[in-house]
């Protein structure tokens, strides 16, 4: 609700392009620290050594939904400390995931949040 301006606070970078809708949820973090490390690496792939190593050494920033989903697949499949995480696709009709083996695999489920 903070992303959409309903509650005070929230990140500065979410003020544009409102309203936001949740399309996927990454789950299974062992701690809040691990979740924050993952979030930082997803937002800064060009600065994250783990992501750059998993992505073949590329140093380019990624923007757009398709690029972010591809980056998510790279992070969950190519970085050892995040291989145990699962993904729930909340609204597959609005934003269908790619047709790769990862998105059809057992770590990805679809359906509403409970």
XYZ file of C-alpha atoms in Angstrom:
114
model
C 0.000 0.000 0.000
C 2.962 2.303 0.526
C 4.000 1.825 -3.129
C 0.633 3.189 -4.255
C 0.635 6.159 -1.868
C -2.201 4.884 0.363
C 0.119 4.890 3.409
C 2.816 7.376 4.303
C 6.414 6.390 3.667
C 7.596 3.971 1.067
C 10.428 4.090 -1.398
C 11.084 7.178 -3.469
C 11.564 5.117 -6.636
C 7.984 3.767 -6.459
C 6.311 7.184 -6.681
C 6.228 7.130 -10.451
C 4.093 4.785 -12.555
C 1.426 4.282 -9.893
C -0.592 2.199 -9.198
C 1.682 -0.770 -8.605
C 0.347 -4.316 -8.804
C 2.112 -7.351 -7.372
C 2.805 -9.890 -10.087
C 5.284 -12.239 -8.417
C 6.503 -13.085 -4.939
C 9.888 -14.609 -4.124
C 9.657 -16.743 -0.989
C 11.809 -18.955 1.212
C 14.403 -16.586 2.633
C 16.154 -17.880 5.744
C 16.330 -14.401 7.268
C 15.436 -10.792 6.675
C 19.092 -10.092 5.917
C 19.059 -12.634 3.091
C 15.870 -11.070 1.703
C 17.397 -7.580 1.786
C 20.586 -8.844 0.103
C 18.481 -10.415 -2.642
C 16.445 -7.228 -3.101
C 19.587 -5.102 -3.342
C 21.168 -7.450 -5.890
C 17.981 -7.459 -8.002
C 17.861 -3.654 -7.963
C 21.616 -3.257 -8.633
C 22.647 -6.183 -10.870
C 25.457 -4.176 -12.431
C 27.088 -3.722 -8.984
C 26.379 -7.159 -7.501
C 29.319 -9.526 -7.929
C 27.129 -12.605 -7.461
C 24.703 -11.545 -10.193
C 27.459 -10.489 -12.583
C 29.177 -13.865 -12.163
C 25.902 -15.723 -12.763
C 25.076 -13.509 -15.761
C 28.284 -14.180 -17.642
C 30.122 -11.087 -16.435
C 27.711 -8.555 -17.933
C 27.764 -5.169 -16.273
C 24.718 -3.565 -17.847
C 21.710 -2.391 -15.903
C 18.359 -3.889 -16.799
C 15.075 -2.039 -17.040
C 11.580 -3.175 -17.959
C 9.478 -6.098 -16.823
C 10.856 -8.699 -19.264
C 14.436 -7.869 -18.366
C 13.668 -8.010 -14.633
C 12.004 -11.421 -15.017
C 14.994 -12.703 -16.988
C 17.279 -11.350 -14.273
C 15.164 -13.076 -11.612
C 15.570 -16.363 -13.460
C 19.336 -15.808 -13.657
C 19.565 -14.993 -9.954
C 17.489 -17.966 -8.786
C 19.144 -20.413 -11.146
C 22.716 -19.182 -11.186
C 23.537 -17.963 -7.672
C 24.075 -20.831 -5.219
C 22.786 -19.049 -2.131
C 19.422 -18.359 -3.822
C 18.806 -21.717 -5.548
C 16.455 -22.816 -2.736
C 14.009 -19.915 -3.175
C 10.567 -20.337 -4.694
C 8.496 -17.975 -6.848
C 4.730 -17.501 -6.828
C 3.268 -15.804 -9.917
C 0.278 -13.864 -8.628
C -1.306 -12.601 -11.850
C -0.133 -14.716 -14.775
C -2.901 -13.407 -17.040
C -1.702 -9.803 -16.776
C 2.008 -10.580 -17.042
C 2.677 -14.126 -18.198
C 6.119 -15.479 -17.300
C 8.459 -16.620 -20.085
C 8.146 -20.108 -21.539
C 11.437 -21.454 -20.212
C 12.148 -24.604 -18.227
C 12.659 -22.567 -15.058
C 9.170 -21.019 -15.151
C 7.580 -24.432 -15.814
C 9.617 -26.066 -13.022
C 8.654 -27.124 -9.498
C 9.954 -23.954 -7.823
C 7.341 -21.798 -9.567
C 3.686 -21.838 -8.622
C 0.736 -19.719 -9.701
C -2.250 -18.415 -7.828
C -3.396 -15.676 -5.486
C -1.595 -14.782 -2.285
C -3.046 -16.336 0.827
